[in-house]
XYZ file of C-alpha atoms in Angstrom:
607
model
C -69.886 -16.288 -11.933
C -70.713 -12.751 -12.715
C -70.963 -11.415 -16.317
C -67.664 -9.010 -15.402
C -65.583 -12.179 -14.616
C -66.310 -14.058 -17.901
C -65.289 -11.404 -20.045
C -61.912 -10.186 -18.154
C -60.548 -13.337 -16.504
C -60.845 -14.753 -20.423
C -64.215 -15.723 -21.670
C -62.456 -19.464 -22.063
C -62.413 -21.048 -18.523
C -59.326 -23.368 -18.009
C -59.382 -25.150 -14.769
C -55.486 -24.541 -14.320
C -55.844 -25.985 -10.949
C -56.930 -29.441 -12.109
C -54.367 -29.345 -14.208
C -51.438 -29.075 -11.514
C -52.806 -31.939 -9.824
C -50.145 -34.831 -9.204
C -52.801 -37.702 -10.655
C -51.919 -35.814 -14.206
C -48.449 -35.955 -14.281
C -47.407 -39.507 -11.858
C -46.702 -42.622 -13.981
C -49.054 -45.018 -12.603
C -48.372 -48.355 -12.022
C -44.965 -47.862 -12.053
C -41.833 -50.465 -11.537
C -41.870 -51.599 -8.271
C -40.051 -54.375 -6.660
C -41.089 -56.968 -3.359
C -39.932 -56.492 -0.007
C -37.893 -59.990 0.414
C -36.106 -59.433 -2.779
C -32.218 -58.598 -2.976
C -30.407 -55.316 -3.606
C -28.728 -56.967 -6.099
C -32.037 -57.808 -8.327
C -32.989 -54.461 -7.302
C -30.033 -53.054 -9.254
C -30.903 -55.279 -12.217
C -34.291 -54.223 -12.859
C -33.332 -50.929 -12.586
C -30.648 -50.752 -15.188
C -33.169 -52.629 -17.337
C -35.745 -50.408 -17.066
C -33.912 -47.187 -17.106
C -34.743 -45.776 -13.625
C -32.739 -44.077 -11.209
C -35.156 -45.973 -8.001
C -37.650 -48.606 -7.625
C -40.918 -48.470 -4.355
C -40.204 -51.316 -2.678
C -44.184 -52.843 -1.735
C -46.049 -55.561 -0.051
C -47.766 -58.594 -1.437
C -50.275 -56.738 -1.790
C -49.203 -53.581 -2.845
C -48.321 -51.520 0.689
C -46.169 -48.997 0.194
C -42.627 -49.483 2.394
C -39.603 -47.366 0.657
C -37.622 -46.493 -1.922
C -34.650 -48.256 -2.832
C -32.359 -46.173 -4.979
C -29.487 -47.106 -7.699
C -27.123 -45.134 -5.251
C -28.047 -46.567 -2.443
C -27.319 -49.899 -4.259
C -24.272 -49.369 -5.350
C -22.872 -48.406 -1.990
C -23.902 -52.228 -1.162
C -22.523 -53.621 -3.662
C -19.273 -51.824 -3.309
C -19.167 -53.103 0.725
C -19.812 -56.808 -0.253
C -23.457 -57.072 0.594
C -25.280 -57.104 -2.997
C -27.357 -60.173 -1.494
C -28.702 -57.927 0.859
C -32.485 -57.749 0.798
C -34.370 -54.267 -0.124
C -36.052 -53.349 2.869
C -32.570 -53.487 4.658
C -31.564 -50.475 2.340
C -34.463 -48.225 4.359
C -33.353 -48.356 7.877
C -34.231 -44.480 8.038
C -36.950 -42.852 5.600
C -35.572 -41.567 2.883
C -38.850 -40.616 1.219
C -41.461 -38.787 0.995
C -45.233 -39.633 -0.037
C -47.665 -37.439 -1.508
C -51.573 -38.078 -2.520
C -52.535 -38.089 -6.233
C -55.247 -34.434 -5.506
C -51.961 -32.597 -3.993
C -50.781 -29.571 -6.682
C -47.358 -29.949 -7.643
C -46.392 -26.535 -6.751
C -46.865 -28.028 -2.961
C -44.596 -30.961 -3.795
C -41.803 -29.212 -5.889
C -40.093 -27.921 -3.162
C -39.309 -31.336 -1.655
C -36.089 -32.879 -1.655
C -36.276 -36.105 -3.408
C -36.146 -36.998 -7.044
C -38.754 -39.336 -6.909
C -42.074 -39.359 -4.961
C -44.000 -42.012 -4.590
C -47.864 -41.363 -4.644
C -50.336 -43.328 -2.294
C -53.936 -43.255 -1.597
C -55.882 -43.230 1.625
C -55.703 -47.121 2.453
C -51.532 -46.915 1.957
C -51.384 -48.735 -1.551
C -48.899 -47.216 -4.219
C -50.520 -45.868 -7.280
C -48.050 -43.765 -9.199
C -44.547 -42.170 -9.148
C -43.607 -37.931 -9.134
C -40.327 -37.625 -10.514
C -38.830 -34.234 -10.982
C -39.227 -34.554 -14.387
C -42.689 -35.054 -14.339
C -42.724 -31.838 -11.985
C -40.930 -29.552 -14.990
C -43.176 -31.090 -17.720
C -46.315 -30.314 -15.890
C -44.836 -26.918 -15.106
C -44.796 -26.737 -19.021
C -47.779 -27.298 -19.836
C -49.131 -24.869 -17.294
C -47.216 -21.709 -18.422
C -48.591 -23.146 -22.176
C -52.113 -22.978 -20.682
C -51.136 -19.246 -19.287
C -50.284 -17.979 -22.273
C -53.048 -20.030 -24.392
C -55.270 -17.995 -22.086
C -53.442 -14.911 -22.570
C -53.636 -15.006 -26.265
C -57.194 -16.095 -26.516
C -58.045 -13.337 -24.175
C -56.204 -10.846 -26.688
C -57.221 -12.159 -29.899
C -60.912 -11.923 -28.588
C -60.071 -8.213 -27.480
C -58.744 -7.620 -31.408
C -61.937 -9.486 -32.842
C -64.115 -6.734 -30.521
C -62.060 -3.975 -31.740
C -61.885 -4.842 -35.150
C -65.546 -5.680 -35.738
C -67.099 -3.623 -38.205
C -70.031 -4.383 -36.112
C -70.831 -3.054 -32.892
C -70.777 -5.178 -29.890
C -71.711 -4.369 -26.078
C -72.197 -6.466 -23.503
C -74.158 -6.241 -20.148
C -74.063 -7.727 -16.718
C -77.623 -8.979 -15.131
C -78.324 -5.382 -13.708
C -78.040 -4.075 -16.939
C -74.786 -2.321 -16.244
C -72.069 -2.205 -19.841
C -69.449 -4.227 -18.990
C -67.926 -4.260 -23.315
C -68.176 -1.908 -25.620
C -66.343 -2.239 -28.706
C -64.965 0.690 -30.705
C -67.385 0.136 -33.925
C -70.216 0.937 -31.425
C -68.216 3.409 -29.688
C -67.612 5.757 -33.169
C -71.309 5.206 -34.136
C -72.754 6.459 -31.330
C -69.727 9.226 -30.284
C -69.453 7.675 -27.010
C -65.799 6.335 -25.536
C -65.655 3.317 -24.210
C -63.806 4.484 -21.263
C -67.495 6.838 -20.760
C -69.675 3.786 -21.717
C -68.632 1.139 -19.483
C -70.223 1.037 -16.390
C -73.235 3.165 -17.841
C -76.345 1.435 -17.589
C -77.051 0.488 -20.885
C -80.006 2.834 -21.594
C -78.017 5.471 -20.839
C -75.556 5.240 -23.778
C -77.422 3.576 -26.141
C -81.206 4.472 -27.510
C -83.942 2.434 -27.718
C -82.061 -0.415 -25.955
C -83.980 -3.992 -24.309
C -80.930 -5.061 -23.763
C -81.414 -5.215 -20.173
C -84.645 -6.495 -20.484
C -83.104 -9.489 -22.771
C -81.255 -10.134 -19.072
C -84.737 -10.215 -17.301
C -86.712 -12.474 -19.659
C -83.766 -14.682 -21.495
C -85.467 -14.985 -24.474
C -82.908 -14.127 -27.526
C -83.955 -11.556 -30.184
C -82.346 -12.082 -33.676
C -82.720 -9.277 -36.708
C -84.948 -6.482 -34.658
C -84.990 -2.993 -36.082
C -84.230 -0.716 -33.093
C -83.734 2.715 -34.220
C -80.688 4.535 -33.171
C -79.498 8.133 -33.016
C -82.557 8.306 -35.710
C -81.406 5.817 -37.664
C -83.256 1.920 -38.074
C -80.459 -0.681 -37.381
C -80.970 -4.380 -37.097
C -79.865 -5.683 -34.261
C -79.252 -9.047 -32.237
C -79.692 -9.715 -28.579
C -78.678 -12.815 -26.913
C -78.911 -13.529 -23.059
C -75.663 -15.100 -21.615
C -76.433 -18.158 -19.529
C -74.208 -19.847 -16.840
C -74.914 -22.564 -14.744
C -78.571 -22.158 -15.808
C -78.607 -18.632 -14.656
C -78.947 -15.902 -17.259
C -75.636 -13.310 -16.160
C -75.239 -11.307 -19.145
C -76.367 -10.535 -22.432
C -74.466 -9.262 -25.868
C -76.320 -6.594 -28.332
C -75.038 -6.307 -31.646
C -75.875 -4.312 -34.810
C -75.387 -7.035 -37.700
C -75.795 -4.075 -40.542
C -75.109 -0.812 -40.317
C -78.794 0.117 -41.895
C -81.624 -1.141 -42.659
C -80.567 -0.139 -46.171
C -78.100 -3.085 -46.244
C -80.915 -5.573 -46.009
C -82.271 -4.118 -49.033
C -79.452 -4.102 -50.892
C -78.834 -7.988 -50.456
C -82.679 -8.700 -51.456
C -82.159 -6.216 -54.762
C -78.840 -8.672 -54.903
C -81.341 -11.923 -54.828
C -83.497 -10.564 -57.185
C -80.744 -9.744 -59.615
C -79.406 -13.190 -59.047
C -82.900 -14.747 -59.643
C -83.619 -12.709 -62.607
C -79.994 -13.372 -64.109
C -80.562 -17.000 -64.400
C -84.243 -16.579 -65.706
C -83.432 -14.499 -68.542
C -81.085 -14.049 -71.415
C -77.840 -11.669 -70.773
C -78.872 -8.076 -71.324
C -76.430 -6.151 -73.941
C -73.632 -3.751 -71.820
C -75.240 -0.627 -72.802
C -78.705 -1.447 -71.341
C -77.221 -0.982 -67.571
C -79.605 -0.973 -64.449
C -80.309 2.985 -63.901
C -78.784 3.769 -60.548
C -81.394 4.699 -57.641
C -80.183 8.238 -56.927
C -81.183 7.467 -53.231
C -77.821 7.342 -51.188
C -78.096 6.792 -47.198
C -74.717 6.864 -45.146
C -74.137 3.299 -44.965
C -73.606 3.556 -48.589
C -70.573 5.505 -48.095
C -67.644 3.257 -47.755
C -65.317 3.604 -44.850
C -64.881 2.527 -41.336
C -61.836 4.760 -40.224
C -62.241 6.925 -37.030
C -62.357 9.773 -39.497
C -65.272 8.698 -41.706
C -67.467 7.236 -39.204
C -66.831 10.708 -37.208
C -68.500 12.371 -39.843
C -71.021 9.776 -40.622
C -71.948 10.532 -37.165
C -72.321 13.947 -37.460
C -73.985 13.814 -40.798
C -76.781 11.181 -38.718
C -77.264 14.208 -36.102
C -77.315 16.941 -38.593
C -79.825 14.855 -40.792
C -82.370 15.279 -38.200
C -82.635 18.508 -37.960
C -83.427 21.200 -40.729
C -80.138 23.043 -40.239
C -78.033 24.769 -43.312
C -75.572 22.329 -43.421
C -71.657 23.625 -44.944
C -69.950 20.598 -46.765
C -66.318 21.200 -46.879
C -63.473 18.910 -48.509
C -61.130 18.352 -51.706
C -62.619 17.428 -54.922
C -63.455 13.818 -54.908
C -63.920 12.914 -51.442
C -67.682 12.401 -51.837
C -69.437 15.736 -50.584
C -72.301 15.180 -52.991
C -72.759 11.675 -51.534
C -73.158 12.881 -47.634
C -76.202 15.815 -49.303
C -78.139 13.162 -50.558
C -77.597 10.834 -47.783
C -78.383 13.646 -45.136
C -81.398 14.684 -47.432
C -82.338 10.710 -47.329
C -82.391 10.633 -43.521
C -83.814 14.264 -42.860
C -87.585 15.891 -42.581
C -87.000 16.681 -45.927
C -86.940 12.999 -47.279
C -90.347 12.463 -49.172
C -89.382 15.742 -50.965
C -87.204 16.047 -54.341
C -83.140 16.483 -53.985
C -82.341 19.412 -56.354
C -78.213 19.666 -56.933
C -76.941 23.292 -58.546
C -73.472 23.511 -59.419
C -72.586 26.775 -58.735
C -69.577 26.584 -60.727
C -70.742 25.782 -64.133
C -74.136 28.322 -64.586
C -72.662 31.221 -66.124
C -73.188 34.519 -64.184
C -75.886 36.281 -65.857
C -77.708 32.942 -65.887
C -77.243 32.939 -62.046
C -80.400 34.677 -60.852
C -82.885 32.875 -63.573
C -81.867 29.279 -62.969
C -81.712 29.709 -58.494
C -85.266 31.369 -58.626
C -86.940 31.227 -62.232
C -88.216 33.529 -64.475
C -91.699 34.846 -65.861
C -92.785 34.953 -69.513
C -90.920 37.815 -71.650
C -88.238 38.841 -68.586
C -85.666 38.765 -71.096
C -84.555 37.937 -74.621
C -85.022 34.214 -75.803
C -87.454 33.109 -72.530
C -89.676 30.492 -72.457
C -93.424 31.310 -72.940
C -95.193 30.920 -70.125
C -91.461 31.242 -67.821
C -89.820 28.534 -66.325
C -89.368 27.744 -62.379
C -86.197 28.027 -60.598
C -84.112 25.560 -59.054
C -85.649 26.655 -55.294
C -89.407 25.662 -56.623
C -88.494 22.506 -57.961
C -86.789 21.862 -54.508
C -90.001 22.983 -52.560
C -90.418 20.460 -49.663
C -87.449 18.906 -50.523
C -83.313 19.851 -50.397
C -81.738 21.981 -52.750
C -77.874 21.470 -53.025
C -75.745 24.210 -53.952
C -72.322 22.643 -54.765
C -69.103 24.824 -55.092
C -70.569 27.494 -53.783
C -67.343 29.474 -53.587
C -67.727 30.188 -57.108
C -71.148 31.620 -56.670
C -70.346 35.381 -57.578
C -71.105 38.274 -55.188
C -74.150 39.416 -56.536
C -75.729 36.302 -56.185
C -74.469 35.863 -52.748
C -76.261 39.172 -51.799
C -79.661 37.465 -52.868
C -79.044 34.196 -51.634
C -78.763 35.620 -48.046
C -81.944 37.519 -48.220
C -83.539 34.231 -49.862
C -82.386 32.661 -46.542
C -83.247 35.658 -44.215
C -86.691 35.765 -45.678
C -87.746 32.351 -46.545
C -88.996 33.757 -49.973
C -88.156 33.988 -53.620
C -89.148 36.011 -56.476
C -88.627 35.307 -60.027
C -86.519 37.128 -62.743
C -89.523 39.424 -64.427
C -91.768 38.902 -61.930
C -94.046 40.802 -59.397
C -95.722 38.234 -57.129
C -93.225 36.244 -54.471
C -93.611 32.576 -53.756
C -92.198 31.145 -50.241
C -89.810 28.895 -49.798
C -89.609 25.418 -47.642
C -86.403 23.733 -48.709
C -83.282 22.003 -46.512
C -80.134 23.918 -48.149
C -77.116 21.824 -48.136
C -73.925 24.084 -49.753
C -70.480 21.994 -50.528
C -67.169 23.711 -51.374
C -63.782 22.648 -52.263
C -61.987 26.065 -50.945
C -61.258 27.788 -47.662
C -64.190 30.480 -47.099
C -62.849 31.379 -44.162
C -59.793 33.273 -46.348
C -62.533 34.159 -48.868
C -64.205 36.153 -46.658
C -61.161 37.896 -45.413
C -60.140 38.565 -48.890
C -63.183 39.939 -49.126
C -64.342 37.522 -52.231
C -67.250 36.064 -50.107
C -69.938 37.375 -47.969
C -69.150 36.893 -44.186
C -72.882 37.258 -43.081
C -73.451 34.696 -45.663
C -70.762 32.214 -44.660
C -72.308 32.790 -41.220
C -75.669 31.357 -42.428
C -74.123 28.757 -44.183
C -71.739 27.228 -41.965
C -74.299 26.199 -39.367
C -73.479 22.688 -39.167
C -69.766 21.899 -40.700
C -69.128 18.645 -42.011
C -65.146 18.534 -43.707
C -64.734 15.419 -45.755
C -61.087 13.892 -44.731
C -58.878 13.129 -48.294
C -58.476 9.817 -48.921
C -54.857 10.478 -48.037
C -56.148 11.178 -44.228
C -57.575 7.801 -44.135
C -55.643 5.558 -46.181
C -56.975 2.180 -43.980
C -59.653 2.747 -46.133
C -58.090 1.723 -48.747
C -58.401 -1.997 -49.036
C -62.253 -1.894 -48.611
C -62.533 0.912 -51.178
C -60.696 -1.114 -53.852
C -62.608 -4.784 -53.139
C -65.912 -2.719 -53.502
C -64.963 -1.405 -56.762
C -63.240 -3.412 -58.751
C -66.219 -5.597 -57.892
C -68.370 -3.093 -59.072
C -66.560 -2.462 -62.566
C -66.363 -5.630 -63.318
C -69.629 -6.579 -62.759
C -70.318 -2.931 -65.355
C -68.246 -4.312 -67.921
C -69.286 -8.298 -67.235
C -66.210 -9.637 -66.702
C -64.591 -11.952 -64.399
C -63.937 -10.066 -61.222
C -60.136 -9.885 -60.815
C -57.549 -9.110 -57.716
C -54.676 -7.184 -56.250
C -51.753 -8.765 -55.102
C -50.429 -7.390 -52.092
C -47.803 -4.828 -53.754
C -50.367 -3.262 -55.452
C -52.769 -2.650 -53.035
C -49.576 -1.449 -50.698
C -48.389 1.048 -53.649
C -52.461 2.265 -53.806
C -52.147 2.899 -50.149
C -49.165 4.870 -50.270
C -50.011 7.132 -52.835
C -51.130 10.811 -52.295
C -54.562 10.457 -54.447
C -54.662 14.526 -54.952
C -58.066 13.603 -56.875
C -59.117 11.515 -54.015
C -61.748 8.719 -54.980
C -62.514 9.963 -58.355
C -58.810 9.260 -59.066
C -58.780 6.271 -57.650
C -61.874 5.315 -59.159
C -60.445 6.523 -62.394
C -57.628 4.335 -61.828
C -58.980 1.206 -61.008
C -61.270 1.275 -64.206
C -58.216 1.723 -66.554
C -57.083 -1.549 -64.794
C -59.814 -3.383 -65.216
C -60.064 -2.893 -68.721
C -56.567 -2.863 -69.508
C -54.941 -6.144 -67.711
C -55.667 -9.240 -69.378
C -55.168 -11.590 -66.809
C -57.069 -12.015 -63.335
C -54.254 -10.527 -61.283
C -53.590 -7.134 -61.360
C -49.721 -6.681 -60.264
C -47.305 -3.489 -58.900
C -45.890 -4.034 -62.799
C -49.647 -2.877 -64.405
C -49.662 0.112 -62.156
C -49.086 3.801 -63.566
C -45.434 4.756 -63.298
C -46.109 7.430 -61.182
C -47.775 4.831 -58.581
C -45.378 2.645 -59.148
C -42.641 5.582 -58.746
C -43.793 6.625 -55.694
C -43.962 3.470 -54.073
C -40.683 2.658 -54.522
C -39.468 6.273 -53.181
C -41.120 5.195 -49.473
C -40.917 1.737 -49.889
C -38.107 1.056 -47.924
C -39.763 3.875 -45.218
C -42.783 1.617 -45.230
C -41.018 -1.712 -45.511
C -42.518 -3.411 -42.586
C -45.660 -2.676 -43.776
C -45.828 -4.103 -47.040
C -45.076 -7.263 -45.057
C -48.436 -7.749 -43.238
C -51.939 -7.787 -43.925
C -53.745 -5.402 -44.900
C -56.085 -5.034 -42.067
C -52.783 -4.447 -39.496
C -51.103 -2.085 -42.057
C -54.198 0.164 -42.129
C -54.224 -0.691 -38.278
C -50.693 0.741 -38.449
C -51.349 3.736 -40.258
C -53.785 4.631 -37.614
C -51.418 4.284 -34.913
C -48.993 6.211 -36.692
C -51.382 9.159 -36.503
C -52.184 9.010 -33.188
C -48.641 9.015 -32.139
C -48.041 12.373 -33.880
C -51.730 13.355 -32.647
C -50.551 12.748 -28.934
C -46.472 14.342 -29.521
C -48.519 17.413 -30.396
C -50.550 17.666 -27.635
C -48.218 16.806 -25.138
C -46.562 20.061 -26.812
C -49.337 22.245 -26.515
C -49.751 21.163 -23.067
C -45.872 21.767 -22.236
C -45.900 18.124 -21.159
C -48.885 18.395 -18.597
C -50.268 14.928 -18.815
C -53.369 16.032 -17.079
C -53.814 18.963 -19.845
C -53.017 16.649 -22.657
C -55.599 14.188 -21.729
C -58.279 17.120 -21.568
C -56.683 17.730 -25.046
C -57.353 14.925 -26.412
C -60.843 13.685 -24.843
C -59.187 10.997 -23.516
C -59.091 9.737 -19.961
C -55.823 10.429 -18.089
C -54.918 6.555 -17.348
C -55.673 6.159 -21.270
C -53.400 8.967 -21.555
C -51.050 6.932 -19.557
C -51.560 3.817 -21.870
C -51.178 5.298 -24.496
C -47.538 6.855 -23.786
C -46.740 3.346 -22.938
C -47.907 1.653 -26.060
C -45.852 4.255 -28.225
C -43.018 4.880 -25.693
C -43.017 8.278 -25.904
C -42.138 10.341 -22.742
C-alpha cells in the first residue's frame, strides 16, 4: 500500500471486513435438538432456554431444519404435540449461510434465525437478527473510531509546534503540517505534491526513501538557519513506502540552551546556593527561537526576520512599545554577515539634541567645551563590522536626520572637530514606535530618509493581535521569575490565565511582564487566582466574560485555537467585501486556494 493511502484512508488499518464476517457474531454450538424427538420436547427446551427456534440435526450433527416455537404451537393447538420435529419441516423454511459470508449479504433475508453450516453440511453456529444489529454496532463504532483517530491525528499535525512532512517512495510530499508550512512561507495546499526538494532546502528526505536507514538529530540548515532534524523511512510489508522529516527544535540554539540547563543543574547540586544578588549575567546573544510565540503572526515575522538576516539590508522595525523590537535587532544581527561583529544599540530618544552628532559619529580632542583628551569614538566606530541599532528613531531630530542620510549615501563618517573621515561597514537596524509614514507627510521626518530606512519592514503584532500566545508567554515567565527570586515555581488557574488573555496589554509584554512579577512576589500561596489579579484585569474580564463565556470553558490550547478562528472569519467577511462577493477574487485576496476558499466559508458558514 502506497504512502498516500496510509495517511488518508487513516494511518490505523481496521480490517472492517473481517469484522462483518458471520463467524464473529453466530453463537456457536448453539441449542439444537434430534431429529426423532417430539414437537412437544421441542417446545420444552425452548421455553427453558429462552429461544424463539431450535436446528433440528442428525446423530451426528447434519443439519435438517428449523423447528420454531410458532410452528409448535400451531401443533399443539391441533392435537398433535407428540408429533416428531422433522414432521414440522415438510417445506424449507430456512435458510443457511457459511460462517466467511458478511452480514450485510445475509441481513436482507427473511428469517429470524439462520443457521450457519460448513462445507461437509454440519451445523456450527446460529445468525439471529439480533446478532445482525449488534454486529452492525460495532461496525459503525469502528467507523467512527476510525474517523476520530483520523482527525485527532490531523489536530496532532496541525498543532505540532514542530514541523512534520511526509513523503511517498518517489519523493513526492504527501503531509505537510502548518508549523512547517509558517517556517518556511510555503502553504500546504502549494507544498503537497511538490517533490520534496523543491519546498524544502537541504532535504535527504527522499534519499531516506532510497536507502531506509533512519537519521535521528542531523543539523540540516534551512532558509539559512541550522535546525535539527529527524528522518525516519516508513516501512510496510518489508517495503520502505514513505518517510516522515521532522524538525525536533526550532534551532540549534535550543540544544544549547538545555546543555547550559545541565550544567546549571550539575553545578547546583555541587555547590552551595549563591546569594540572590549574585545572578548569572545574561548572554546578550538573542537568535529568533528565543522569541516566544508560535501564532501565524509571529512566526510570519520570524520568517521574514530569517530572510532579512541574510542579507545586509537596512532593516525598519516597526511596532508598539513592548512588543520586543530590540529582541528581533539582535536576533537578525545574530543570524546576519554581520554576526562576529559587535551589536551597538542608540536610543534615539534619550541623547539630548546637541549631544546627537558627538555620540552617532565621535568627536576629536578640544571640538568643544568639556571633551575628552585625546576625543572619543562614536557609536558608528564602535559598531564597525558589526550592527548598529538606532531605536526610536522617530525622535531623532531633523538635523540629525539630514546627516544620517548622507552617512548612509556615502558609507562614511566624520567626527565632531575633525578633518580626516573614517568609512563605515555596519548593518543598520532602526526600530520605531510611531507611524513615519504621517511623519513624513507632516513634514517632521525626512522622506528620502524613510526611503532608505524602510528597506525591509518588519511590524511587530501587539500582544493583543496574538493573544494565543498567551499561555506559552506566561508558563515561560513565571518560570523564569521564580527561578530569579528562588522560589517555588507557582501556577494559574484557568480564570486567570482567561482574564490575562482577554485583556488589552496597551504596554504589551513589558506590562505583562510587569505584571506577572508583582504576582510572583506578592501571592503567598502556589496558586495564583482571578481574586490576586489587578482590578482593572479583573474588571475587564468580567465586562466580556459573558461575550467570551464558552471560552473560558476549554483549554487553553482550543481557546487560543478559537481566537484564531475568530480572526480569520472577520479576515475572510472583509475580503469577500472587497471582492463584492467574487469567490474567485477573494481567494486571490487572501493567498488562498479557491476550494480552501470554499472550505473555509463552510467551516464558518458564512455566505
Amino acid at each position: 500500500m502506497a504512502i498516500h493511502d496510509l495517511i488518508h484512508k487513516g494511518r490505523d488499518e481496521l480490517n472492517l471486513e473481517n469484522l462483518l464476517q458471520v463467524k464473529n457474531w453466530m453463537t456457536p454450538s448453539p441449542f439444537c435438538i434430534k431429529e426423532g424427538q417430539t414437537l412437544r420436547e421441542a417446545a420444552e427446551m425452548m421455553i427453558e432456554n429462552r429461544v424463539d427456534g431450535l436446528p433440528i440435526v442428525t446423530e451426528d450433527l447434519q443439519f435438517i431444519g428449523i423447528v420454531t416455537l410458532r410452528q409448535a404451537l400451531y401443533y399443539f393447538v391441533n392435537g398433535q404435540e407428540n408429533e416428531l420435529v422433522e414432521s414440522s419441516i415438510l417445506k424449507r423454511n430456512y435458510a443457511v449461510i457459511n460462517q466467511f459470508d458478511s452480514i450485510f449479504s445475509v441481513f436482507s433475508m427473511p428469517y429470524n434465525q439462520l443457521p450457519v453450516i460448513d462445507t461437509s453440511g454440519m451445523l456450527i453456529g446460529i445468525l439471529t437478527k439480533r446478532d445482525i444489529l449488534d454486529g452492525f454496532s460495532k461496525y459503525i463504532y469502528r467507523l467512527q473510531q476510525k474517523q476520530n483517530s483520523a482527525e485527532v491525528l490531523n489536530v496532532i499535525l496541525e498543532s505540532a509546534y514542530e514541523g512534520i512532512a511526509v513523503v511517498d517512495e518517489n519523493g513526492i510530499l504527501q503531509e505537510f503540517n502548518e508549523a512547517y508550512s509558517r517556517f518556511t512561507g510555503i502553504r500546504r495546499d502549494d507544498a503537497i505534491g511538490r517533490h520534496v526538494t523543491e519546498v524544502i532546502d537541504n532535504t535527504n528526505l527522499h534519499l531516506t526513501v532510497k536507502t531506509a536507514i533512519p537519521e535521528r538529530g542531523v543539523v540540516q540548515n534551512i532558509q539559512g538557519q541550522d535546525m535539527v532534524v529527524h528522518r525516519i523511512p516508513i516501512i510496510k510489508d518489508g517495503k520502505v513506502v514513505g518517510a516522515i522529516g521532522m524538525l525536533i527544535f526550532e534551532g540549534v540554539t535550543e540544544i544549547y540552551k538545555i546543555y547550559e540547563r545541565l550544567q546549571e543543574n550539575h553545578i547546583k547540586d555541587q555547590t552551595e546556593e549563591r546569594p540572590f544578588t549574585l545572578n548569572k549575567e545574561q548572554d546578550s546573544r538573542m537568535t529568533l527561537d528565543q522569541i516566544i510565540g508560535v501564532s501565524d503572526a509571529m512566526t510570519t515575522v520570524k520568517r521574514l526576520a530569517r530572510r532579512a538576516a541574510r542579507t545586509a539590508a537596512t532593516v525598519l522595525i516597526t511596532g508598539e512599545s513592548g512588543t520586543g523590537k530590540e529582541m528581533f535587532a539582535k536576533s537578525i544581527h545574530h543570524l546576519s554577515p554581520f554576526a562576529t561583529g559587535p551589536f551597538i544599540s542608540v536610543n534615539c530618544g534619550a541623547i539630548p539634541e546637541h549631544l546627537f552628532e558627538s555620540e552617532l559619529f565621535g568627536y576629536e580632542e578640544g571640538a568643544f567645551s568639556g571633551a575628552k583628551k585625546g576625543g572619543k569614538p562614536g557609536k558608528f566606530e564602535l559598531a564597525d563590522n558589526g550592527t548598529i541599532f538606532l531605536d526610536e528613531i522617530g525622535e531623532m531630530p531633523l538635523m540629525m536626520q539630514t546627516k544620517l542620510l548622507r552617512v548612509l549615501q556615502e558609507r562614511e563618517a566624520e567626527r565632531v572637530g575633525g578633518i580626516k573621515k573614517y568609512q563605515i561597514n555596519v548593518r543598520i537596524i532602526t526600530a520605531t514606535n510611531r507611524n513615519l509614514k504621517e511623519m513624513v507627510d507632516k513634514g517632521e521626518f525626512r522622506e528620502d530618509l524613510f526611503y532608505r530606512l524602510n528597506i525591509i519592514h518588519l511590524h511587530i503584532p501587539a500582544l493583543r493581535e496574538r493573544r494565543q500566545d498567551i499561555p506559552i508567554l506566561l508558563s515561560y515567565y513565571i518560570k523564569e521569575i521564580c527561578d530569579k527570586y528562588r522560589i517555588k515555581t507557582k501556577s494559574f488557574t484557568q480564570e486567570a490565565i482567561s482574564a490575562f488573555m482577554q485583556y488589552e496589554w496597551r504596554g504589551n509584554i513589558r506590562e505583562m511582564l510587569n505584571s506577572i512579577e508583582s504576582l510572583v512576589t506578592l501571592v503567598d500561596g502556589p496558586i495564583i487566582e482571578l481574586m490576586h489579579l489587578s482590578e482593572s484585569m479583573r474588571g475587564f474580564e468580567k465586562g466580556v466574560i459573558e461575550e467570551r463565556k464558552p471560552l473560558i470553558s476549554k483549554g487553553l490550547m482550543e481557546e487560543a485555537k478559537m481566537y484564531e478562528n475568530e480572526r480569520e472569519k472577520e479576515l475572510i467577511i472583509k475580503a469577500l467585501k472587497t471582492a463584492g462577493g467574487n469567490k474567485s477574487k477573494t481567494a486571490e485576496l487572501l493567498g488562498i486556494h479557491r476550494t480552501t476558499l470554499y472550505q473555509k466559508l463552510k467551516k464558518y458558514n458564512v455566505t
